[in-house]
Amino acid sequence: MKNKAYLSLGTNLGDRFENLVKAIESLKGYHEIELEACSSVYETDPVGYVDQDRFLNMVISIRTSLTARQLLEVCMRIEEELGRKRLIRWGPRIIDLDILLYNQENIETEKLTVPHPRMLERAFVLIPLMEIQENIQIPRAEKSLAAYLQEIPDREGVQIWKRKNGEGVFALFEN
Ligand code: GSY
């Protein structure tokens, strides 16, 4: 499959780990999507609206024959199937599936902006992304990911929660 995309997953409601597993299983259920790599799972302090529970976050890379627009629709469908309700804009959520990167493309439409507009400001995205691809090139970025990360004050709020290749149910994510 010719396109490569990176997705960010986040959850802070219900059984957070199960939400991640279900989202990844759903993505793998599409024959147009091939899971390539998963980061570890991180527990992270909420960013934005801070009066809410801690998140589990991770990043995955996929290969896909879907266009970016189709991939967005798949992500939104999975969010809905897992029961996400959009109540408070930055508030608690069962699952959030964001497209970070799609090839090296710059996409700006009403529904989708890629690279994700806030990805370089979020330690909960940069840390798992760097784990799976440290030297990734981000369109229009002027510095390395490590340099962006150094500028984020709350990076201590991102802690490893389940290490990749660790024991147990995390193996579910492997191909
Ligand atoms: O952008 C995704 C939803 N979200 C998150 C998140 O996934 N993790 C953390 N730590 N804070 C967040 N704030 C929002 S909104």
Short mmCIF file of C-alpha atoms and ligand atoms in Angstrom, two decimals:
data_model
loop_
_atom_site.label_atom_id
_atom_site.label_comp_id
_atom_site.label_asym_id
_atom_site.label_seq_id
_atom_site.Cartn_x
_atom_site.Cartn_y
_atom_site.Cartn_z
CA MET A 1 0.00 0.00 0.00
CA LYS A 2 1.58 3.16 -1.18
CA ASN A 3 0.60 5.76 1.40
CA LYS A 4 2.13 6.07 4.83
CA ALA A 5 0.31 7.82 7.65
CA TYR A 6 0.92 8.45 11.33
CA LEU A 7 -2.03 8.53 13.73
CA SER A 8 -2.27 9.74 17.31
CA LEU A 9 -4.62 7.91 19.70
CA GLY A 10 -5.85 9.36 22.99
CA THR A 11 -8.42 8.30 25.59
CA ASN A 12 -9.38 9.31 29.13
CA LEU A 13 -12.82 7.77 29.67
CA GLY A 14 -13.86 4.23 30.60
CA ASP A 15 -11.39 1.38 30.18
CA ARG A 16 -8.70 3.40 28.48
CA PHE A 17 -6.48 0.53 27.44
CA GLU A 18 -9.43 -1.40 26.02
CA ASN A 19 -10.38 1.70 24.03
CA LEU A 20 -6.92 1.76 22.44
CA VAL A 21 -7.05 -1.97 21.68
CA LYS A 22 -10.51 -1.68 20.13
CA ALA A 23 -9.51 1.31 18.00
CA ILE A 24 -6.46 -0.50 16.65
CA GLU A 25 -8.41 -3.69 16.05
CA SER A 26 -11.01 -1.66 14.14
CA LEU A 27 -8.33 -0.02 11.98
CA LYS A 28 -6.82 -3.44 11.26
CA GLY A 29 -10.27 -4.63 10.18
CA TYR A 30 -10.08 -2.44 7.07
CA HIS A 31 -8.38 -4.28 4.23
CA GLU A 32 -7.13 -0.90 2.97
CA ILE A 33 -5.09 -0.41 6.17
CA GLU A 34 -1.98 -2.22 7.31
CA LEU A 35 -0.58 -1.55 10.76
CA GLU A 36 3.13 -0.88 10.48
CA ALA A 37 4.37 0.21 13.92
CA CYS A 38 3.01 1.07 17.38
CA SER A 39 4.61 3.13 20.11
CA SER A 40 4.44 2.24 23.76
CA VAL A 41 1.39 3.48 25.65
CA TYR A 42 1.96 6.66 27.70
CA GLU A 43 -0.05 8.10 30.55
CA THR A 44 -0.24 11.84 30.11
CA ASP A 45 -1.44 14.94 31.96
CA PRO A 46 -4.37 16.58 30.19
CA VAL A 47 -3.43 19.49 27.96
CA GLY A 48 -5.85 22.32 27.17
CA TYR A 49 -8.80 21.67 29.43
CA VAL A 50 -6.84 20.48 32.47
CA ASP A 51 -9.70 19.65 34.86
CA GLN A 52 -10.12 16.10 33.59
CA ASP A 53 -8.57 12.65 34.10
CA ARG A 54 -5.19 11.65 32.72
CA PHE A 55 -5.05 10.28 29.20
CA LEU A 56 -3.49 7.22 27.67
CA ASN A 57 -1.78 8.23 24.43
CA MET A 58 0.12 6.42 21.73
CA VAL A 59 1.11 6.84 18.08
CA ILE A 60 0.92 4.29 15.29
CA SER A 61 2.11 4.24 11.71
CA ILE A 62 0.08 2.59 8.99
CA ARG A 63 0.25 1.86 5.30
CA THR A 64 -2.96 2.54 3.45
CA SER A 65 -4.53 2.68 0.02
CA LEU A 66 -7.08 5.21 1.37
CA THR A 67 -6.83 8.89 0.56
CA ALA A 68 -6.32 11.22 3.51
CA ARG A 69 -9.98 12.21 3.32
CA GLN A 70 -11.10 8.57 3.34
CA LEU A 71 -8.77 7.85 6.25
CA LEU A 72 -10.33 10.74 8.19
CA GLU A 73 -13.78 9.25 7.56
CA VAL A 74 -12.60 5.86 8.84
CA CYS A 75 -11.14 7.49 11.98
CA MET A 76 -14.38 9.39 12.63
CA ARG A 77 -16.44 6.23 12.07
CA ILE A 78 -14.33 4.30 14.58
CA GLU A 79 -14.62 7.14 17.11
CA GLU A 80 -18.39 6.98 16.74
CA GLU A 81 -18.54 3.19 16.92
CA LEU A 82 -16.58 3.26 20.18
CA GLY A 83 -19.15 5.69 21.54
CA ARG A 84 -17.39 9.02 21.40
CA LYS A 85 -19.67 11.95 22.03
CA ARG A 86 -18.48 15.48 21.31
CA LEU A 87 -19.72 17.23 24.46
CA ILE A 88 -16.97 19.62 25.58
CA ARG A 89 -14.55 20.73 22.84
CA TRP A 90 -11.32 19.90 24.70
CA GLY A 91 -13.03 17.63 27.22
CA PRO A 92 -12.95 13.93 28.19
CA ARG A 93 -13.25 11.38 25.42
CA ILE A 94 -13.48 7.63 24.91
CA ILE A 95 -11.19 7.79 21.93
CA ASP A 96 -9.57 10.40 19.74
CA LEU A 97 -7.98 9.35 16.47
CA ASP A 98 -6.02 12.14 14.80
CA ILE A 99 -4.14 12.01 11.52
CA LEU A 100 -0.72 13.51 12.23
CA LEU A 101 0.97 12.97 8.87
CA TYR A 102 -0.02 11.59 5.49
CA ASN A 103 3.04 10.94 3.33
CA GLN A 104 4.85 14.26 3.12
CA GLU A 105 1.67 16.08 2.12
CA ASN A 106 0.37 19.44 3.24
CA ILE A 107 -3.40 19.25 3.30
CA GLU A 108 -5.68 22.11 4.20
CA THR A 109 -9.37 21.59 3.79
CA GLU A 110 -12.35 22.54 5.91
CA LYS A 111 -12.34 19.12 7.58
CA LEU A 112 -8.68 18.20 7.68
CA THR A 113 -5.32 19.85 8.23
CA VAL A 114 -2.18 17.72 7.81
CA PRO A 115 0.40 17.83 9.34
CA HIS A 116 -1.80 18.08 12.43
CA PRO A 117 -1.72 21.78 13.36
CA ARG A 118 -0.82 21.28 17.04
CA MET A 119 1.35 18.19 16.85
CA LEU A 120 4.64 20.03 17.40
CA GLU A 121 3.33 21.65 20.59
CA ARG A 122 2.23 18.42 22.26
CA ALA A 123 4.63 16.24 24.19
CA PHE A 124 1.97 13.49 24.29
CA VAL A 125 2.30 13.31 20.49
CA LEU A 126 6.03 13.98 20.01
CA ILE A 127 7.31 11.46 22.57
CA PRO A 128 5.47 8.41 21.16
CA LEU A 129 6.09 9.60 17.59
CA MET A 130 9.84 9.86 18.23
CA GLU A 131 9.78 6.40 19.75
CA ILE A 132 8.67 4.84 16.46
CA GLN A 133 10.46 7.23 14.07
CA GLU A 134 12.98 9.55 15.65
CA ASN A 135 14.25 11.32 12.56
CA ILE A 136 10.99 11.80 10.80
CA GLN A 137 10.71 14.72 8.40
CA ILE A 138 7.71 16.95 9.06
CA PRO A 139 6.61 19.13 6.14
CA ARG A 140 7.38 22.81 6.83
CA ALA A 141 8.95 22.06 10.24
CA GLU A 142 12.14 24.02 10.79
CA LYS A 143 13.73 21.94 13.54
CA SER A 144 14.08 18.34 14.62
CA LEU A 145 11.34 16.76 16.73
CA ALA A 146 13.78 16.63 19.64
CA ALA A 147 14.27 20.40 19.37
CA TYR A 148 10.51 21.01 19.39
CA LEU A 149 10.15 18.70 22.38
CA GLN A 150 12.80 20.63 24.34
CA GLU A 151 10.59 23.72 24.11
CA ILE A 152 7.52 22.07 25.62
CA PRO A 153 7.38 22.77 29.37
CA ASP A 154 4.98 19.97 30.32
CA ARG A 155 6.90 17.05 28.84
CA GLU A 156 7.33 15.60 32.36
CA GLY A 157 3.57 14.99 32.27
CA VAL A 158 4.14 12.18 29.76
CA GLN A 159 5.08 8.90 31.43
CA ILE A 160 5.47 5.42 30.04
CA TRP A 161 2.47 3.29 31.05
CA LYS A 162 2.87 0.08 29.05
CA ARG A 163 6.11 -0.50 27.28
CA LYS A 164 6.10 -1.83 23.74
CA ASN A 165 7.18 -5.45 23.60
CA GLY A 166 6.42 -5.71 27.30
CA GLU A 167 4.48 -8.55 28.84
CA GLY A 168 0.81 -9.21 28.38
CA VAL A 169 -2.06 -7.88 26.40
CA PHE A 170 0.08 -5.31 24.61
CA ALA A 171 0.99 -8.11 22.22
CA LEU A 172 -2.51 -7.60 20.82
CA PHE A 173 -1.17 -4.65 18.90
CA GLU A 174 1.42 -6.67 17.08
CA ASN A 175 0.68 -7.96 13.61
O1 GSY B 1 -5.96 15.96 21.14
C1 GSY B 1 -6.39 14.83 21.70
C2 GSY B 1 -7.24 15.00 22.90
N1 GSY B 1 -6.54 15.65 24.01
C3 GSY B 1 -5.54 15.16 24.76
C4 GSY B 1 -4.81 13.95 24.74
O2 GSY B 1 -5.02 13.06 23.90
N2 GSY B 1 -3.84 13.82 25.69
C5 GSY B 1 -3.58 14.78 26.62
N3 GSY B 1 -2.64 14.56 27.50
N4 GSY B 1 -4.27 15.94 26.65
C6 GSY B 1 -5.24 16.12 25.73
N5 GSY B 1 -6.03 17.18 25.56
C7 GSY B 1 -6.82 16.87 24.51
S1 GSY B 1 -8.02 17.91 23.89
#
